[in-house]
Each structure stands twice: as C-alpha cells, then as structure tokens.
Amino acid sequence: MPELQAKLLEMRTPQATKTAVLVIGGAEDKVHGREILRTFFARAGANDAHIAIIPSASREPSIIGGRYIRIFEDMGAKKVELLDIREREQCEYRDYQQSLEACTGVFLTGGDQLRLCGVLSDTPAMDIIRQRVRSGELTLAGTSAGAAVMGHHMIAGGGSGESPNRSLVDMATGLGFIPEVIVDQHFNNRNRMGRLMSAIASHPDRLGIGIDEDTCALFERDGWLQVLGKGSVTIIDPTEVTHTNEPHVGATEPLNLHNLRLHILSHGDRFHLYQRTVLPAVYRISS
Amino acid sequence: MPELQAKLLEMRTPQATKTAVLVIGGAEDKVHGREILRTFFARAGANDAHIAIIPSASREPSIIGGRYIRIFEDMGAKKVELLDIREREQCEYRDYQQSLEACTGVFLTGGDQLRLCGVLSDTPAMDIIRQRVRSGELTLAGTSAGAAVMGHHMIAGGGSGESPNRSLVDMATGLGFIPEVIVDQHFNNRNRMGRLMSAIASHPDRLGIGIDEDTCALFERDGWLQVLGKGSVTIIDPTEVTHTNEPHVGATEPLNLHNLRLHILSHGDRFHLYQRTVLPAVYRISS
C-alpha cells in the first residue's frame, strides 16, 4: 500500500509544470470559469506559456483562431500566435517550424478532422509536434475535430439511431498522438455510443473514449487520464471481449460484442490507459 | 462438459410448446416474415392458441387491437379476442377474468406505459396473468409500452443527448413480470443509452436491458433469454460496479459508474439472467 498512497498523494498535488495531452469533447467553456482552457494554459507554462493555435480544421480559421488568441492573452500567456496552415506545403515553412520548436503549448481547434489530418499528417511540422509531445516539452490540446485526430484510428463521421453496425461509422487514420485510443467527441450530446461501439467492434485492440461537450480527458505522461469539465467521459474497454461477429457480418447487419467493460467517468475520476484501473474522484485512504 | 452439451442441444431444439415471456422493442415486423409475432404465436400454442390482446396502453385500442387480431387469426390461432380494458373497474369483470383464465397467450400493445400500469396494476385481472405466467400456463408478450412494464422498476419517460444524470430519466413502478430487469425499448433507434445508464445508476441491483425496434428478448422460464429480430439487445450489468456517485450528486450533475459489464447481443445470442453468462448464436462444441 505505501506505493499506492504515494501515487495518490502525488495525484493530489498540483502538476502545473508537467506537460499533458488534453482531449476536449468540443464546446468547452470560453466565457465563465474556463476550467479546461485554464488547465491547458497552466500546463503550457502559465505566464511563461508560448502557445501556437492551429486552426487548420476550420473553415473560419481567423475567427476561431482569433477567439482562442484573445482567451490565452487574457489569461496572461507570454506569447500566443496563430499558425494558419491551410496547405501541406506550409508545413515546410521555416518560420512555422521555428514556432513549433519554441512553443510550450499547441492547440488544435474544431472543424473537420479529415481536413486537419489531410493538412498535417506526415509533414515536418507534425514530426516536430509529435517528437516534442513525446519528450514532454510540449502540452497539446485538441477540441472537437482536434480531439478526434488523437488516436491512430480516427472516427471521420457516422450516424446515430441504429443498432451498432459497420456502416454506422466511417473510419480514417488520425494523427496518432495517443495511438491506443479511438476518440469520439460531442459524445452523449450527439448520441454517439452506437458509432463508438461500432468502431471498437472493428478495432478491439483499442480503447474507446467518448468525451462530452465542455469535458476533457487529460492524459498525463505516466498513463493516467483525469476528467475535467462538466460532462462525462465514457471508456469502452474491449480487453475481455469473448466474442464479436464483426469479421463475419455484412456492413449493415447488427454487430454483437460480448463482455465489454464500460466506465462512465465524471469530474476528477481517473483511469489508467495501460493498467486499465479506475479511481473515483474522492478516494479515501483507510489506514 | 456433458451437462453443457446437453444444455446446448436442448437450446437448439425447437421449444414451441414451452411458454415464455417476449419483451419486444416496438415496431416489430407485422407484414413480412413477422418472426417475432410468429414466435409468440408458436409459443402460445400455434393452431391451438387462444390469444387475448390487451390494448390498454393505447389511445386507439380498437385500431391497434384489430390489427393484432387479424395477424394472429391469419396465422391460424384457434381464438383471438380483444380485452379492451379502459378502466380499473373492468379488471373485476367476470368475463374478462374467464378469458384470462382460459387463454394461452396475452399480448400487451404499445402506447403509454403509465396508462397501462394505472389500469392493470394490483387488479384481479393482473393477478391471474401473473400467476399463470409464473406457473408456465401462459405465454406473455409486450411491445414498446408493453415491454417497458415488464420490470419492477419502469422507465416512464426521459430524454437523450446529455451526460447520464438523474433528471434524464423518470422512473415509476412496473408490472413486475421480470422484476430483476429495467427495460428500455426503441433503444438504439431513439438513442436511449444515457437514460438506461441513469436508471441503472439509481438501481444497481437490477439489470438494464435495452431492446431495439423489431427486436425481442425472449425469456425462457429457466433464466435464459434469447435474441430474436433484426436489431440488438444491450445488457447493462452493474454486478461488479465498484463506484457510483449517484447517492451524492444533484439531479442534473453527471453520474459516474465504474466497472459496468456490457453486452451487445444480436440474433440468436443468449444470456442467462441469474448466471450472467453469455453465449454467442453459433457456439461450436469442440470435443
């Protein structure tokens, strides 16, 4: 137990200086307490933060980018800049690469996840972000489309209101910052349980993570994720699945999946990506 | 293994003469193969069936009742009658009670589950149905509102598009034919995962059963349920739940639930209500 107690104490200690990856379900509070954006700001260095906004997913990059610039400037960031990457060629620009080498936080806005991946994947800019996130130099956040791209497999689109089936979800390749997961955003808000189940049936080696609006799964570098914000994070863990008909049925036939593990997490709850353990927000040590 | 083999062989054998309880997610096929209604007809005695239709949930009892009468007459039932119980007093009528004592199948139509319970619960008519279902003399089916009433706790209404929370579901008392379960119908079709989760958070001693349209959970008397029809049946099993905040949070705050077991079942899959075991449709014995 001493090891667990030490871990719990460590988790209760503010970790503002540690980098993290924040996966946000969209529509995060931009006006009132701004808990999620404040946490990103703090993890990116607070008053020492140098934040790069990448609005490539959006069709209104200057409007959406401008809004985030004002928010992080208001919070007191040292430097906030917009990297308005519209074309893959721009990922070769020396000044963009220098910004990505120097910044302490990168924020991926909402929009269309296919557009975001089309512009960024397999580019020098992407290599810099990936390497600096991995080495713990950079805090990364993505909201909505910016959240969808986090896994290796990405949900590009889909429907709701049907029994889980393969045609209910369109899959593509994401940016792979957290390859183990398949993210779905606006999760309960847009009734996306069926499509995330369908995605997991096709990829039972991954973990499904459904994130509600104004809610964030904050991934620490040691494998723990923690929930921030006002909704819930749904974890679909197929590790113990005993059966699925997914390889054998047609695209519109109902899928089955036996022995899924499911967690609904709310504010402060923690889940370990590799150990698959879950800790409630208020965890009392009885000694 | 001989015991399991015997059980599997028994399950593959047609059981047309055994009574059962059919819980139907609504909108069952009434025109083409009519698999679910045919199974009810067979389990109620086929050409020897005497079927009583109870349309009390509906505001158009003669239209909806008339449609089922024609269907079961077409199939060749010996006798089909409409018990158009509109008021609780009618549950005392001697001729209705005689019909319920004599029939081999009772069919509860869709409509409003609160209305159905208001008319039937704690009446002599209800006592006859319950006692004869329990003793294996009567096959019972309910579709939509007629399915919702099957558990002791009943979902009376609710919403979707939100993180699970206590205000997302309105609970009432059902007719309790299968007290262990909380049923939700039109399940994936109307995106009701959130409200069934919310119901289970409040009643973690029950099993959540979400049934899609044109889909049926057929309960045998030995505890096995089997899936019929074209959609899926979702089982939410909270037996192993390690934590929920349900007793401690406000009505609109997000609920958490850690370590749920979830099964998505499709046509032919089986689940045991007490053993909590699941068997895929095609289960091959390797000897």
XYZ file of C-alpha atoms in Angstrom:
574
model
C 0.000 0.000 0.000
C 2.775 2.591 0.523
C 3.262 2.735 -3.228
C -0.443 3.380 -3.817
C -0.525 6.037 -1.103
C 2.452 7.775 -2.652
C 0.734 7.671 -6.045
C -2.473 9.096 -4.583
C -0.622 11.877 -2.813
C 1.250 12.665 -5.988
C -2.007 12.801 -7.910
C -3.498 15.295 -5.476
C -0.516 17.583 -5.870
C -0.891 20.301 -8.498
C 1.189 19.429 -11.526
C 1.029 22.745 -13.352
C 4.536 22.439 -14.671
C 4.112 18.980 -16.219
C 3.117 18.693 -19.847
C -0.005 16.761 -20.798
C -2.339 15.994 -23.680
C -5.852 17.446 -23.303
C -8.558 15.785 -25.374
C -11.648 18.014 -25.284
C -15.141 16.964 -26.386
C -15.939 20.305 -28.060
C -17.898 23.391 -26.941
C -15.614 23.984 -23.960
C -16.498 26.931 -21.734
C -14.820 30.022 -23.221
C -16.571 32.658 -21.102
C -17.065 31.759 -17.428
C -14.719 29.627 -15.330
C -12.988 28.262 -18.453
C -11.665 25.354 -16.364
C -10.434 23.307 -19.305
C -8.769 26.168 -21.171
C -7.240 27.401 -17.880
C -5.779 23.957 -17.279
C -4.275 23.904 -20.755
C -2.857 27.386 -20.143
C -1.344 26.283 -16.808
C 0.109 23.066 -18.230
C 1.612 25.040 -21.134
C 3.543 27.203 -18.686
C 1.023 29.799 -17.442
C 2.588 33.257 -17.651
C 5.602 31.730 -19.376
C 3.424 29.980 -21.964
C 4.113 30.338 -25.653
C 1.007 28.984 -27.336
C 0.544 28.105 -31.004
C -3.059 27.846 -32.247
C -3.552 25.569 -35.268
C -7.000 26.244 -36.820
C -6.461 24.039 -39.876
C -9.628 22.004 -39.232
C -11.803 25.109 -39.502
C -13.240 26.919 -42.496
C -13.113 30.151 -40.476
C -9.546 29.959 -39.180
C -9.064 33.630 -38.383
C -12.369 33.978 -36.498
C -11.952 30.798 -34.451
C -8.203 31.304 -34.049
C -8.669 34.931 -33.014
C -11.032 33.890 -30.271
C -8.514 31.499 -28.715
C -5.729 34.086 -29.077
C -7.738 36.608 -27.033
C -8.584 33.995 -24.379
C -4.980 32.908 -23.774
C -3.712 36.502 -23.963
C -6.340 37.482 -21.373
C -5.070 34.688 -19.136
C -1.573 36.183 -19.380
C 0.341 33.966 -21.778
C 3.737 35.349 -22.745
C 3.118 34.758 -26.453
C 0.181 33.462 -28.494
C 0.357 33.005 -32.249
C -1.870 31.669 -34.993
C -0.283 29.099 -37.325
C -2.855 29.335 -40.105
C -1.711 26.254 -42.008
C -4.090 25.833 -44.971
C -1.937 23.706 -47.285
C 0.517 20.873 -46.713
C 3.317 22.941 -48.289
C 3.053 25.420 -45.408
C 4.219 22.672 -43.043
C 7.652 23.118 -44.653
C 7.791 26.858 -43.812
C 10.830 27.599 -41.690
C 9.058 30.200 -39.520
C 6.200 27.794 -38.687
C 8.744 25.112 -37.798
C 10.650 27.566 -35.589
C 7.420 28.453 -33.769
C 6.659 24.781 -33.197
C 10.218 24.217 -31.924
C 9.915 27.120 -29.489
C 6.336 26.954 -28.196
C 5.232 25.290 -24.948
C 1.615 24.608 -25.980
C -0.183 23.661 -29.211
C -3.963 23.990 -29.504
C -5.877 22.240 -32.324
C -9.292 23.851 -32.921
C -12.529 22.254 -34.095
C -13.756 21.912 -37.655
C -13.306 18.901 -39.933
C -10.946 16.190 -38.709
C -10.302 14.875 -42.231
C -9.148 18.342 -43.289
C -6.889 18.625 -40.221
C -5.250 15.265 -40.930
C -5.009 15.976 -44.640
C -3.008 19.130 -43.963
C -0.818 17.926 -41.076
C -0.155 14.196 -41.322
C 3.329 13.087 -42.397
C 4.715 16.624 -42.547
C 7.800 18.143 -40.894
C 5.517 20.321 -38.727
C 3.719 17.226 -37.486
C 7.030 15.482 -36.742
C 8.121 18.382 -34.545
C 4.857 18.379 -32.564
C 4.878 14.606 -32.115
C 8.501 14.456 -31.008
C 8.135 17.344 -28.532
C 4.888 15.948 -27.059
C 6.595 12.569 -26.628
C 9.637 14.078 -24.900
C 7.491 16.116 -22.515
C 8.455 19.543 -23.824
C 5.047 20.454 -25.194
C 1.464 20.430 -23.884
C -1.029 19.547 -26.613
C -4.783 20.193 -26.659
C -7.404 19.389 -29.269
C -11.112 20.160 -29.156
C -13.857 18.533 -31.248
C -12.136 17.724 -34.603
C -8.864 18.474 -32.796
C -9.790 15.717 -30.314
C -10.927 13.222 -32.960
C -7.423 13.094 -34.500
C -5.656 11.958 -31.293
C -5.770 8.194 -31.923
C -4.175 6.148 -34.650
C -7.637 5.138 -35.859
C -9.991 8.115 -36.210
C -13.751 8.404 -36.498
C -14.243 10.598 -39.580
C -18.044 10.591 -39.455
C -21.076 8.434 -38.913
C -24.648 8.255 -37.753
C -26.805 7.523 -34.748
C -30.200 5.999 -34.031
C -29.285 2.490 -35.215
C -28.131 -0.776 -33.716
C -24.324 -0.814 -33.845
C -23.265 -1.864 -37.367
C -20.193 -1.382 -39.509
C -21.812 1.186 -41.797
C -22.690 3.405 -38.795
C -19.123 4.738 -38.603
C -16.571 5.993 -41.148
C -13.007 5.337 -40.083
C -9.804 7.033 -41.221
C -6.251 7.407 -39.954
C -5.663 10.034 -37.275
C -2.539 11.851 -36.117
C -1.733 9.127 -33.583
C -0.598 11.144 -30.543
C -2.311 8.529 -28.332
C -2.421 5.547 -30.689
C -4.122 3.234 -28.161
C -7.446 5.116 -28.213
C -10.325 5.813 -30.562
C -11.862 9.147 -29.548
C -15.418 10.279 -30.113
C -16.394 13.844 -29.161
C -19.733 15.667 -28.516
C -20.388 12.176 -27.213
C -23.613 11.997 -25.228
C -24.683 15.355 -26.696
C -24.930 13.821 -30.168
C -25.799 10.249 -29.077
C -22.650 8.650 -30.395
C -22.475 5.486 -28.267
C -23.589 3.342 -31.213
C -20.924 4.615 -33.572
C -18.128 4.308 -30.994
C -19.260 0.726 -30.249
C -19.183 0.033 -33.982
C -15.647 1.465 -34.215
C -14.464 -0.675 -31.294
C -16.002 -3.830 -32.785
C -13.727 -3.281 -35.807
C -10.693 -2.400 -33.657
C -10.902 -4.451 -30.461
C -7.202 -3.784 -29.767
C -8.020 -0.131 -28.996
C -9.815 1.639 -26.169
C -12.949 3.675 -26.966
C -13.102 7.100 -25.328
C -16.293 9.159 -25.675
C -15.973 12.735 -24.444
C -18.932 15.035 -23.812
C -19.018 18.728 -24.632
C -17.225 21.041 -22.182
C -15.450 17.954 -20.861
C -11.824 16.896 -21.152
C -9.791 13.731 -20.786
C -6.397 14.998 -19.641
C -3.678 12.421 -20.352
C -0.602 12.526 -18.122
C 2.630 11.128 -19.494
C 2.556 8.220 -16.993
C -0.631 6.735 -18.487
C -3.227 8.215 -16.109
C -6.055 10.209 -17.588
C -8.185 12.513 -15.479
C -11.594 14.013 -16.229
C -12.156 17.776 -16.217
C -15.270 19.789 -17.014
C -18.988 19.433 -16.707
C -19.929 16.199 -18.531
C -18.759 12.621 -18.576
C -16.052 10.581 -20.274
C -17.132 7.103 -21.371
C -14.495 4.376 -21.563
C -15.245 1.270 -23.657
C -12.645 -1.374 -22.865
C -12.791 -4.481 -25.097
C -9.848 -6.253 -23.422
C -12.040 -9.046 -22.036
C -14.357 -9.416 -25.043
C -15.152 -13.086 -25.603
C -16.985 -12.811 -28.911
C -17.877 -10.473 -31.750
C -19.469 -11.270 -35.110
C -17.722 -8.254 -36.679
C -15.498 -10.247 -39.081
C -18.419 -12.312 -40.333
C -21.396 -9.989 -40.925
C -22.437 -7.579 -43.649
C -21.933 -3.836 -43.328
C -25.481 -3.085 -42.170
C -26.128 -6.203 -40.051
C -26.207 -5.689 -36.279
C -22.903 -6.253 -34.518
C -22.565 -8.176 -31.303
C -19.902 -7.704 -28.634
C -19.837 -9.865 -25.511
C -18.136 -8.904 -22.252
C -17.196 -5.284 -22.779
C -16.038 -3.338 -19.733
C -17.567 0.120 -19.534
C -16.773 3.059 -17.253
C -18.655 6.327 -17.052
C -16.265 8.840 -15.509
C -17.084 12.290 -14.186
C -15.097 15.243 -12.885
C -11.934 14.188 -11.056
C -12.182 10.481 -11.883
C -9.001 8.828 -13.140
C -8.313 5.889 -15.433
C -5.003 4.264 -16.310
C -4.533 3.662 -20.030
C -2.306 0.575 -19.592
C -3.293 -0.860 -16.202
C -6.998 -0.310 -17.027
C -7.670 0.673 -13.427
C -10.188 3.327 -12.423
C -10.070 5.620 -9.378
C -13.014 7.716 -8.212
C -12.552 11.449 -7.671
C -12.760 11.160 -3.897
C -10.635 8.204 -2.900
C -10.141 7.932 0.814
C -7.169 6.030 2.165
C -8.235 3.907 5.117
C -5.116 3.091 7.113
C -18.953 -30.794 -20.180
C -21.762 -33.369 -20.731
C -24.123 -31.071 -18.830
C -23.226 -28.099 -21.043
C -23.580 -30.217 -24.193
C -26.990 -31.364 -23.080
C -27.985 -27.770 -22.400
C -26.747 -26.645 -25.821
C -28.570 -29.444 -27.565
C -31.714 -28.621 -25.642
C -31.398 -24.976 -26.644
C -31.129 -25.889 -30.324
C -34.279 -27.975 -30.116
C -37.492 -26.160 -31.039
C -39.441 -25.396 -27.887
C -42.700 -24.359 -29.443
C -44.778 -25.860 -26.684
C -42.984 -24.104 -23.811
C -44.338 -20.832 -22.535
C -42.095 -17.771 -22.492
C -42.107 -14.014 -21.947
C -41.365 -11.963 -25.082
C -40.136 -8.431 -24.484
C -40.278 -6.546 -27.803
C -38.597 -3.199 -28.509
C -41.521 -1.819 -30.533
C -42.217 -1.563 -34.273
C -41.990 -5.317 -34.782
C -42.461 -6.571 -38.332
C -46.216 -7.051 -38.902
C -46.116 -7.567 -42.676
C -43.239 -9.708 -43.976
C -41.588 -12.597 -42.105
C -43.144 -11.477 -38.788
C -40.519 -13.578 -36.967
C -41.251 -12.160 -33.520
C -45.041 -12.334 -33.766
C -44.782 -15.846 -35.261
C -42.647 -16.940 -32.321
C -45.218 -15.554 -29.886
C -47.969 -17.353 -31.818
C -45.999 -20.637 -31.704
C -45.192 -20.316 -28.008
C -48.860 -19.537 -27.242
C -49.881 -22.859 -28.794
C -49.911 -22.222 -32.576
C -53.166 -23.551 -34.041
C -54.372 -24.302 -30.516
C -53.585 -20.767 -29.326
C -56.205 -18.710 -27.542
C -54.784 -15.186 -27.557
C -56.002 -12.183 -25.547
C -54.901 -8.755 -26.816
C -54.746 -6.053 -24.123
C -54.544 -2.622 -25.819
C -54.905 -0.607 -22.597
C -51.717 1.395 -23.212
C -53.100 2.779 -26.462
C -55.406 5.683 -27.174
C -56.626 3.847 -30.280
C -57.368 0.455 -28.743
C -59.722 -0.853 -31.408
C -57.463 0.113 -34.341
C -54.274 -1.272 -32.815
C -56.070 -4.233 -31.257
C -57.848 -5.024 -34.521
C -54.538 -5.172 -36.360
C -53.117 -7.800 -33.980
C -56.377 -9.779 -34.075
C -56.123 -10.054 -37.876
C -52.434 -11.046 -37.701
C -52.953 -13.895 -35.225
C -56.153 -15.036 -36.946
C -54.244 -15.106 -40.252
C -51.604 -17.268 -38.600
C -54.332 -19.721 -37.626
C -54.963 -19.159 -33.918
C -57.965 -21.013 -32.578
C -59.314 -17.909 -30.829
C -58.211 -14.264 -30.615
C -60.053 -11.714 -28.527
C -59.625 -8.075 -27.573
C -59.810 -7.291 -23.843
C -60.392 -3.556 -24.197
C -59.770 -2.687 -20.539
C -60.048 1.096 -20.246
C -60.788 1.428 -16.512
C -59.566 -0.405 -13.427
C -63.143 -1.489 -12.636
C -63.195 -3.566 -15.811
C -60.473 -5.761 -14.284
C -63.210 -7.104 -11.980
C -65.443 -8.184 -14.904
C -66.173 -11.891 -14.698
C -65.998 -12.442 -18.470
C -62.566 -10.773 -18.746
C -61.303 -12.905 -15.868
C -62.674 -16.037 -17.518
C -60.843 -15.127 -20.744
C -57.595 -14.613 -18.861
C -58.062 -17.945 -17.061
C -58.649 -19.752 -20.358
C -56.211 -18.122 -22.808
C -52.749 -19.438 -23.704
C -51.221 -16.108 -24.760
C -51.545 -12.464 -23.643
C -50.253 -9.637 -25.845
C -49.732 -6.126 -24.394
C -49.671 -3.467 -27.143
C -47.756 -0.200 -27.286
C -48.945 3.220 -26.136
C -48.308 4.812 -22.748
C -46.740 2.577 -20.116
C -48.061 4.726 -17.241
C -51.593 4.281 -18.553
C -51.102 0.516 -18.887
C -49.837 0.199 -15.308
C -52.517 2.557 -13.991
C -55.260 0.345 -15.412
C -53.773 -3.102 -14.668
C -51.576 -3.000 -11.566
C -52.937 -4.590 -8.386
C -56.141 -5.833 -10.014
C -57.675 -9.308 -10.116
C -57.007 -9.455 -13.879
C -53.324 -8.735 -13.275
C -53.174 -11.415 -10.545
C -54.477 -14.018 -12.972
C -51.938 -13.110 -15.665
C -49.028 -13.053 -13.198
C -49.935 -16.371 -11.588
C -50.429 -18.140 -14.936
C -47.181 -16.750 -16.414
C -45.316 -17.902 -13.301
C -46.783 -21.398 -13.445
C -45.929 -21.768 -17.126
C -49.506 -21.903 -18.407
C -49.396 -18.622 -20.317
C -47.055 -17.034 -22.870
C -46.824 -13.258 -22.395
C -45.623 -10.646 -24.894
C -45.339 -6.886 -24.631
C -44.176 -4.434 -27.280
C -42.963 -0.863 -26.706
C -45.021 0.363 -23.697
C -46.000 -3.278 -23.201
C -42.269 -4.089 -22.897
C -41.477 -1.158 -20.588
C -43.791 -2.539 -17.871
C -42.002 -5.904 -17.547
C -39.651 -4.969 -14.687
C -40.424 -3.984 -11.134
C -38.853 -0.581 -11.804
C -40.089 1.015 -15.023
C -38.784 3.831 -17.192
C -41.807 6.104 -17.619
C -40.059 8.710 -19.762
C -36.885 10.690 -20.158
C -34.532 12.428 -22.556
C -31.388 11.907 -24.573
C -28.401 13.960 -25.706
C -26.998 14.528 -22.195
C -24.381 13.001 -19.943
C -26.123 10.412 -17.756
C -27.811 12.255 -14.859
C -30.696 11.544 -12.533
C -33.053 14.025 -14.208
C -32.566 12.285 -17.589
C -34.978 9.500 -16.629
C -38.405 9.334 -14.964
C -38.937 6.149 -13.012
C -42.183 4.513 -11.925
C -43.331 1.079 -10.784
C -43.954 -1.506 -13.497
C -45.986 -4.707 -13.566
C -43.015 -6.771 -12.360
C -43.270 -9.903 -14.514
C -39.438 -9.974 -14.623
C -38.598 -7.934 -11.522
C -34.814 -8.247 -11.983
C -34.691 -6.066 -15.100
C -35.204 -2.469 -16.144
C -36.305 -2.453 -19.782
C -35.838 0.330 -22.294
C -37.375 -0.032 -25.763
C -36.825 1.666 -29.174
C -33.348 1.589 -27.660
C -30.694 2.490 -30.228
C -33.386 3.912 -32.510
C -34.123 6.686 -30.012
C -30.612 6.917 -28.502
C -31.616 5.797 -25.033
C -28.297 4.520 -23.663
C -27.924 7.601 -21.448
C -31.304 7.236 -19.810
C -30.908 3.485 -19.208
C -27.467 4.152 -17.654
C -29.094 6.786 -15.443
C -31.786 4.314 -14.396
C -29.188 1.651 -13.559
C -27.114 4.119 -11.517
C -30.184 4.566 -9.299
C -30.964 0.836 -9.199
C -27.657 -1.045 -9.311
C -29.387 -4.199 -8.047
C -31.175 -4.560 -11.412
C -30.064 -5.476 -14.909
C -30.536 -2.912 -17.695
C -31.983 -4.322 -20.923
C -32.195 -2.043 -23.974
C -34.176 -3.518 -26.863
C -34.134 -2.134 -30.405
C -37.145 -1.884 -32.671
C -38.215 -5.119 -34.412
C -36.101 -6.969 -31.851
C -37.134 -9.193 -28.964
C -35.601 -10.552 -25.793
C -37.372 -13.887 -25.322
C -37.164 -15.025 -21.690
C -37.366 -18.765 -21.065
C -38.589 -19.937 -17.681
C -35.120 -21.325 -16.805
C -33.463 -17.869 -16.853
C -32.062 -17.879 -20.399
C -33.016 -15.047 -22.696
C -32.523 -15.281 -26.434
C -32.481 -12.506 -29.027
C -34.869 -12.531 -31.988
C -35.350 -9.983 -34.758
C -33.274 -7.532 -36.700
C -31.580 -5.248 -34.138
C -29.611 -5.661 -30.955
C -30.329 -6.167 -27.267
C -27.996 -4.269 -24.941
C -27.358 -5.700 -21.472
C -26.000 -3.369 -18.775
C -24.860 -5.465 -15.835
C -23.833 -3.475 -12.737
C -22.979 -6.529 -10.616
C -19.256 -5.673 -10.482
C -19.627 -1.879 -10.161
C -17.007 -0.535 -7.768
C -18.204 3.048 -7.500
C -21.035 5.417 -8.359
C -21.626 8.979 -7.176
C -25.392 8.528 -7.618
C -26.313 8.852 -3.927
C -24.255 12.026 -3.518
C -24.903 14.277 -6.528
C -27.638 16.685 -7.562
C -30.305 15.713 -10.058
C -28.611 17.328 -13.055
C -24.964 16.608 -12.188
C -23.202 13.959 -14.284
C -23.301 10.453 -12.849
C -20.311 8.167 -12.764
C -20.358 4.367 -12.817
C -17.137 2.360 -12.684
C -16.772 -1.236 -13.880
C -20.019 -1.902 -15.649
C -20.229 -5.068 -17.733
C -21.879 -4.504 -21.102
C -23.031 -6.974 -23.748
C -24.379 -6.142 -27.175
C -26.359 -9.168 -28.309
C -27.700 -9.884 -31.768
C -29.929 -12.512 -33.331
C -29.584 -15.921 -31.668
C -27.327 -14.770 -28.827
C -28.271 -15.976 -25.352
C -27.772 -14.520 -21.864
C -28.604 -16.073 -18.510
C -30.437 -13.731 -16.169
C -29.007 -15.274 -12.973
C -25.681 -16.800 -14.018
C -24.890 -13.670 -16.083
C -23.283 -15.831 -18.766
C -23.487 -15.040 -22.456
C -23.465 -17.496 -25.375
C -22.990 -16.473 -28.995
C -25.523 -17.572 -31.604
C -23.172 -20.101 -33.156
C -21.495 -21.965 -30.332
C -19.472 -24.901 -31.548
C -18.722 -27.764 -29.190
C -15.103 -28.869 -29.581
C -14.793 -32.356 -28.175
